[in-house]
Amino acid sequence: MRINTIVPGYISSFGGPSYVCHQLLEAMDDAGIDVSLYSVTGDNNIHNAFHRFSMPLWAKPLGYKLLSQDTWAKYTEWRYLRSLKDQDIAYIWNSTSIETYRTIRSTGRIILTENINTHQATSKKILDAEYHRLGLIPNHGIDEKAIHHESAQLELVDYVFSPSKEVTKSLLKADVPSKKILQSSYGLSQNDILLPEDIASRAQKTELTAIFVGRMGIRKGVHLLLEYWVKAGVKGKLKLVGRIEPSAKHLIEPYLSRHDIEHVPFTHNLRSVYLDADIFLFPSLEEGSPLVTYLALGAGLASIVSPMGGDSIINHGNEGLIVDAHHADDWVDSIRKIFSDSELRLRLSRNAYKMAGEYLWKNVSRRRIELLQAALAIRTDDRNT
């Protein structure tokens, strides 16, 4: 079995879908699975043998000046199609054209894809409702054409990896057959897990710090968190880490003058952010399986998250608390409780830290291969019946 993969764009070594794809394939490669990844190019520190860059790393300064991103993507898809062998499993990631799906489908090869977020039919419904609740015109960019396009792609595939319960629910609502859905997770690296002594040092802190990490817009519910934080009135600091989207500035900036709220601009050094924190707060309205929540496990942080923000990662009452993003009173009560109850905070922290190892990329990739092999075995049995 060879898993031949395409991401017709840039491979990042820091975050985002391409980072997740790279981490999964790297772990599979380390486990002896035959993998390859076709993409345009990537960060300079990516040197794995399974990468098949259309634009060599040394050519990046000129590459995008000579040809457009769209041209490079089309060239990458062309190279990818030419590379496919008879027994390859085609693992297709976001931004790949539907024509490539159709071409591979016509050859009879198995197609595997990844739904990094909830189906856009679900996303649109959630975001439309929140924009309207706030008296705003939706500008999230999801329209009926995009929904139809996603559904058409999913009809062409044999299997789709779902990284969370919420994504699985959205796929089922979109009439994706359950037998196509392989529910798994995302994960974290060994370097993302803090040292035990770093976590133990929190016991000496006199003022607690809560963090929200991510792109700050309506989708991730930061405007709700700010409201809940102020109502909770706890003694401590809330750090908002990430870029503020222009469409949400008017909702966020009025709070930034408060002494107990700090905005930290986008940074690649998230380790220091999590190292300095005590509590992770994430009332996201729509997600796939947020990497920032896995990082909270690795940092041993007690967490309060919405179902979208971590229901498949955190068990309620064990590694954190799961509270509906719009249940204001429950959020306020939970913030007060987790700040005032040191025993609860310590228990959640310890459990989170213990759970982190389960989500190392090597373990996530192993479970994914097992899911895929089981699905293929059932497929073979059905054909032989």
PDB file of C-alpha atoms in Angstrom, residues 124-262:
ATOM      1  CA  LYS A 124     -22.577  28.410   6.936  1.00  0.00           C
ATOM      2  CA  LYS A 125     -25.604  27.743   9.135  1.00  0.00           C
ATOM      3  CA  ILE A 126     -23.627  28.374  12.328  1.00  0.00           C
ATOM      4  CA  LEU A 127     -21.866  31.498  11.087  1.00  0.00           C
ATOM      5  CA  ASP A 128     -24.926  33.004   9.426  1.00  0.00           C
ATOM      6  CA  ALA A 129     -26.814  32.676  12.708  1.00  0.00           C
ATOM      7  CA  GLU A 130     -24.040  34.370  14.693  1.00  0.00           C
ATOM      8  CA  TYR A 131     -23.574  37.224  12.222  1.00  0.00           C
ATOM      9  CA  HIS A 132     -27.329  37.854  12.249  1.00  0.00           C
ATOM     10  CA  ARG A 133     -27.437  37.682  16.049  1.00  0.00           C
ATOM     11  CA  LEU A 134     -24.793  40.414  16.100  1.00  0.00           C
ATOM     12  CA  GLY A 135     -26.685  42.483  13.537  1.00  0.00           C
ATOM     13  CA  LEU A 136     -23.975  41.996  10.900  1.00  0.00           C
ATOM     14  CA  ILE A 137     -24.051  41.010   7.254  1.00  0.00           C
ATOM     15  CA  PRO A 138     -22.332  37.617   6.896  1.00  0.00           C
ATOM     16  CA  ASN A 139     -18.932  37.894   5.210  1.00  0.00           C
ATOM     17  CA  HIS A 140     -17.454  34.492   6.087  1.00  0.00           C
ATOM     18  CA  GLY A 141     -17.093  33.566   2.419  1.00  0.00           C
ATOM     19  CA  ILE A 142     -19.144  30.357   2.406  1.00  0.00           C
ATOM     20  CA  ASP A 143     -21.875  30.279  -0.235  1.00  0.00           C
ATOM     21  CA  GLU A 144     -24.115  27.670  -1.826  1.00  0.00           C
ATOM     22  CA  LYS A 145     -21.628  27.150  -4.642  1.00  0.00           C
ATOM     23  CA  ALA A 146     -18.894  26.223  -2.155  1.00  0.00           C
ATOM     24  CA  ILE A 147     -21.245  23.844  -0.338  1.00  0.00           C
ATOM     25  CA  HIS A 148     -22.243  22.133  -3.574  1.00  0.00           C
ATOM     26  CA  HIS A 149     -18.585  21.861  -4.597  1.00  0.00           C
ATOM     27  CA  GLU A 150     -17.626  20.179  -1.311  1.00  0.00           C
ATOM     28  CA  SER A 151     -20.530  17.760  -1.550  1.00  0.00           C
ATOM     29  CA  ALA A 152     -19.576  16.888  -5.131  1.00  0.00           C
ATOM     30  CA  GLN A 153     -16.009  16.108  -4.034  1.00  0.00           C
ATOM     31  CA  LEU A 154     -17.227  13.910  -1.194  1.00  0.00           C
ATOM     32  CA  GLU A 155     -19.419  11.932  -3.581  1.00  0.00           C
ATOM     33  CA  LEU A 156     -16.305  11.039  -5.577  1.00  0.00           C
ATOM     34  CA  VAL A 157     -14.233   9.696  -2.685  1.00  0.00           C
ATOM     35  CA  ASP A 158     -14.190   6.279  -1.063  1.00  0.00           C
ATOM     36  CA  TYR A 159     -13.219   7.467   2.404  1.00  0.00           C
ATOM     37  CA  VAL A 160     -12.939  10.728   4.287  1.00  0.00           C
ATOM     38  CA  PHE A 161     -10.950  11.272   7.460  1.00  0.00           C
ATOM     39  CA  SER A 162     -12.945  13.232  10.017  1.00  0.00           C
ATOM     40  CA  PRO A 163     -10.817  14.736  12.810  1.00  0.00           C
ATOM     41  CA  SER A 164     -13.634  15.120  15.353  1.00  0.00           C
ATOM     42  CA  LYS A 165     -17.152  14.179  16.422  1.00  0.00           C
ATOM     43  CA  GLU A 166     -18.472  17.546  15.263  1.00  0.00           C
ATOM     44  CA  VAL A 167     -17.035  17.095  11.776  1.00  0.00           C
ATOM     45  CA  THR A 168     -18.529  13.601  11.633  1.00  0.00           C
ATOM     46  CA  LYS A 169     -21.952  14.964  12.623  1.00  0.00           C
ATOM     47  CA  SER A 170     -21.738  17.577   9.880  1.00  0.00           C
ATOM     48  CA  LEU A 171     -20.778  14.967   7.268  1.00  0.00           C
ATOM     49  CA  LEU A 172     -23.701  12.755   8.232  1.00  0.00           C
ATOM     50  CA  LYS A 173     -26.057  15.751   8.019  1.00  0.00           C
ATOM     51  CA  ALA A 174     -24.716  16.334   4.504  1.00  0.00           C
ATOM     52  CA  ASP A 175     -25.704  12.756   3.603  1.00  0.00           C
ATOM     53  CA  VAL A 176     -22.186  11.365   3.483  1.00  0.00           C
ATOM     54  CA  PRO A 177     -22.579   7.607   4.111  1.00  0.00           C
ATOM     55  CA  SER A 178     -21.256   6.552   7.516  1.00  0.00           C
ATOM     56  CA  LYS A 179     -19.185   3.762   5.922  1.00  0.00           C
ATOM     57  CA  LYS A 180     -17.122   6.433   4.151  1.00  0.00           C
ATOM     58  CA  ILE A 181     -16.234   8.293   7.358  1.00  0.00           C
ATOM     59  CA  LEU A 182     -13.061   7.395   9.263  1.00  0.00           C
ATOM     60  CA  GLN A 183     -13.168   9.395  12.498  1.00  0.00           C
ATOM     61  CA  SER A 184      -9.760  10.147  13.937  1.00  0.00           C
ATOM     62  CA  SER A 185      -8.056  13.216  15.382  1.00  0.00           C
ATOM     63  CA  TYR A 186      -5.144  15.558  14.928  1.00  0.00           C
ATOM     64  CA  GLY A 187      -2.263  15.785  17.355  1.00  0.00           C
ATOM     65  CA  LEU A 188       0.933  17.342  18.610  1.00  0.00           C
ATOM     66  CA  SER A 189       4.686  16.795  18.524  1.00  0.00           C
ATOM     67  CA  GLN A 190       6.936  15.671  21.343  1.00  0.00           C
ATOM     68  CA  ASN A 191       8.391  19.186  21.394  1.00  0.00           C
ATOM     69  CA  ASP A 192       4.897  20.530  22.109  1.00  0.00           C
ATOM     70  CA  ILE A 193       4.786  18.704  25.439  1.00  0.00           C
ATOM     71  CA  LEU A 194       6.236  20.813  28.228  1.00  0.00           C
ATOM     72  CA  LEU A 195       8.623  19.396  30.813  1.00  0.00           C
ATOM     73  CA  PRO A 196       7.088  18.199  34.102  1.00  0.00           C
ATOM     74  CA  GLU A 197       9.072  20.800  36.052  1.00  0.00           C
ATOM     75  CA  ASP A 198       7.637  23.572  33.881  1.00  0.00           C
ATOM     76  CA  ILE A 199       4.117  22.501  34.787  1.00  0.00           C
ATOM     77  CA  ALA A 200       4.951  22.022  38.467  1.00  0.00           C
ATOM     78  CA  SER A 201       6.252  25.596  38.694  1.00  0.00           C
ATOM     79  CA  ARG A 202       2.708  26.938  38.201  1.00  0.00           C
ATOM     80  CA  ALA A 203       1.947  26.061  41.815  1.00  0.00           C
ATOM     81  CA  GLN A 204       4.074  29.021  42.924  1.00  0.00           C
ATOM     82  CA  LYS A 205       2.131  31.606  40.899  1.00  0.00           C
ATOM     83  CA  THR A 206      -0.010  34.106  42.771  1.00  0.00           C
ATOM     84  CA  GLU A 207      -2.000  35.423  39.797  1.00  0.00           C
ATOM     85  CA  LEU A 208      -3.470  33.133  37.166  1.00  0.00           C
ATOM     86  CA  THR A 209      -3.298  33.682  33.403  1.00  0.00           C
ATOM     87  CA  ALA A 210      -5.883  32.376  30.963  1.00  0.00           C
ATOM     88  CA  ILE A 211      -5.189  32.238  27.241  1.00  0.00           C
ATOM     89  CA  PHE A 212      -7.185  32.229  24.027  1.00  0.00           C
ATOM     90  CA  VAL A 213      -5.087  31.251  21.005  1.00  0.00           C
ATOM     91  CA  GLY A 214      -6.144  31.595  17.393  1.00  0.00           C
ATOM     92  CA  ARG A 215      -7.276  33.907  14.645  1.00  0.00           C
ATOM     93  CA  MET A 216      -9.622  36.323  16.339  1.00  0.00           C
ATOM     94  CA  GLY A 217     -12.861  36.573  14.445  1.00  0.00           C
ATOM     95  CA  ILE A 218     -16.488  35.726  14.943  1.00  0.00           C
ATOM     96  CA  ARG A 219     -15.971  32.059  14.003  1.00  0.00           C
ATOM     97  CA  LYS A 220     -13.817  31.288  17.045  1.00  0.00           C
ATOM     98  CA  GLY A 221     -16.098  33.013  19.548  1.00  0.00           C
ATOM     99  CA  VAL A 222     -13.571  35.406  21.046  1.00  0.00           C
ATOM    100  CA  HIS A 223     -16.272  38.102  21.258  1.00  0.00           C
ATOM    101  CA  LEU A 224     -18.275  35.753  23.472  1.00  0.00           C
ATOM    102  CA  LEU A 225     -15.270  34.976  25.652  1.00  0.00           C
ATOM    103  CA  LEU A 226     -14.621  38.661  26.295  1.00  0.00           C
ATOM    104  CA  GLU A 227     -18.204  39.121  27.450  1.00  0.00           C
ATOM    105  CA  TYR A 228     -17.976  36.092  29.753  1.00  0.00           C
ATOM    106  CA  TRP A 229     -14.599  37.138  31.127  1.00  0.00           C
ATOM    107  CA  VAL A 230     -15.846  40.560  32.174  1.00  0.00           C
ATOM    108  CA  LYS A 231     -18.985  39.104  33.767  1.00  0.00           C
ATOM    109  CA  ALA A 232     -16.946  36.494  35.675  1.00  0.00           C
ATOM    110  CA  GLY A 233     -14.898  39.236  37.347  1.00  0.00           C
ATOM    111  CA  VAL A 234     -12.098  36.903  38.430  1.00  0.00           C
ATOM    112  CA  LYS A 235      -8.689  38.057  39.623  1.00  0.00           C
ATOM    113  CA  GLY A 236      -6.249  37.264  36.871  1.00  0.00           C
ATOM    114  CA  LYS A 237      -5.318  38.036  33.280  1.00  0.00           C
ATOM    115  CA  LEU A 238      -6.756  36.977  29.929  1.00  0.00           C
ATOM    116  CA  LYS A 239      -4.275  36.895  27.054  1.00  0.00           C
ATOM    117  CA  LEU A 240      -5.656  36.923  23.523  1.00  0.00           C
ATOM    118  CA  VAL A 241      -2.991  35.495  21.240  1.00  0.00           C
ATOM    119  CA  GLY A 242      -3.291  35.910  17.491  1.00  0.00           C
ATOM    120  CA  ARG A 243      -4.340  38.241  14.697  1.00  0.00           C
ATOM    121  CA  ILE A 244      -7.565  40.214  14.990  1.00  0.00           C
ATOM    122  CA  GLU A 245      -9.710  39.924  11.877  1.00  0.00           C
ATOM    123  CA  PRO A 246     -10.878  43.283  10.500  1.00  0.00           C
ATOM    124  CA  SER A 247     -14.530  42.180  10.646  1.00  0.00           C
ATOM    125  CA  ALA A 248     -14.264  41.587  14.410  1.00  0.00           C
ATOM    126  CA  LYS A 249     -12.164  44.596  15.445  1.00  0.00           C
ATOM    127  CA  HIS A 250     -15.185  46.569  16.607  1.00  0.00           C
ATOM    128  CA  LEU A 251     -16.165  43.675  18.876  1.00  0.00           C
ATOM    129  CA  ILE A 252     -12.724  43.110  20.389  1.00  0.00           C
ATOM    130  CA  GLU A 253     -10.868  46.423  20.598  1.00  0.00           C
ATOM    131  CA  PRO A 254     -13.197  48.039  23.198  1.00  0.00           C
ATOM    132  CA  TYR A 255     -12.001  45.412  25.701  1.00  0.00           C
ATOM    133  CA  LEU A 256      -8.275  45.848  25.087  1.00  0.00           C
ATOM    134  CA  SER A 257      -7.959  48.899  27.341  1.00  0.00           C
ATOM    135  CA  ARG A 258      -8.797  46.811  30.398  1.00  0.00           C
ATOM    136  CA  HIS A 259      -5.944  46.035  32.786  1.00  0.00           C
ATOM    137  CA  ASP A 260      -6.875  42.337  32.922  1.00  0.00           C
ATOM    138  CA  ILE A 261      -6.935  41.748  29.155  1.00  0.00           C
ATOM    139  CA  GLU A 262      -3.836  41.686  26.950  1.00  0.00           C
TER     140      GLU A 262
END
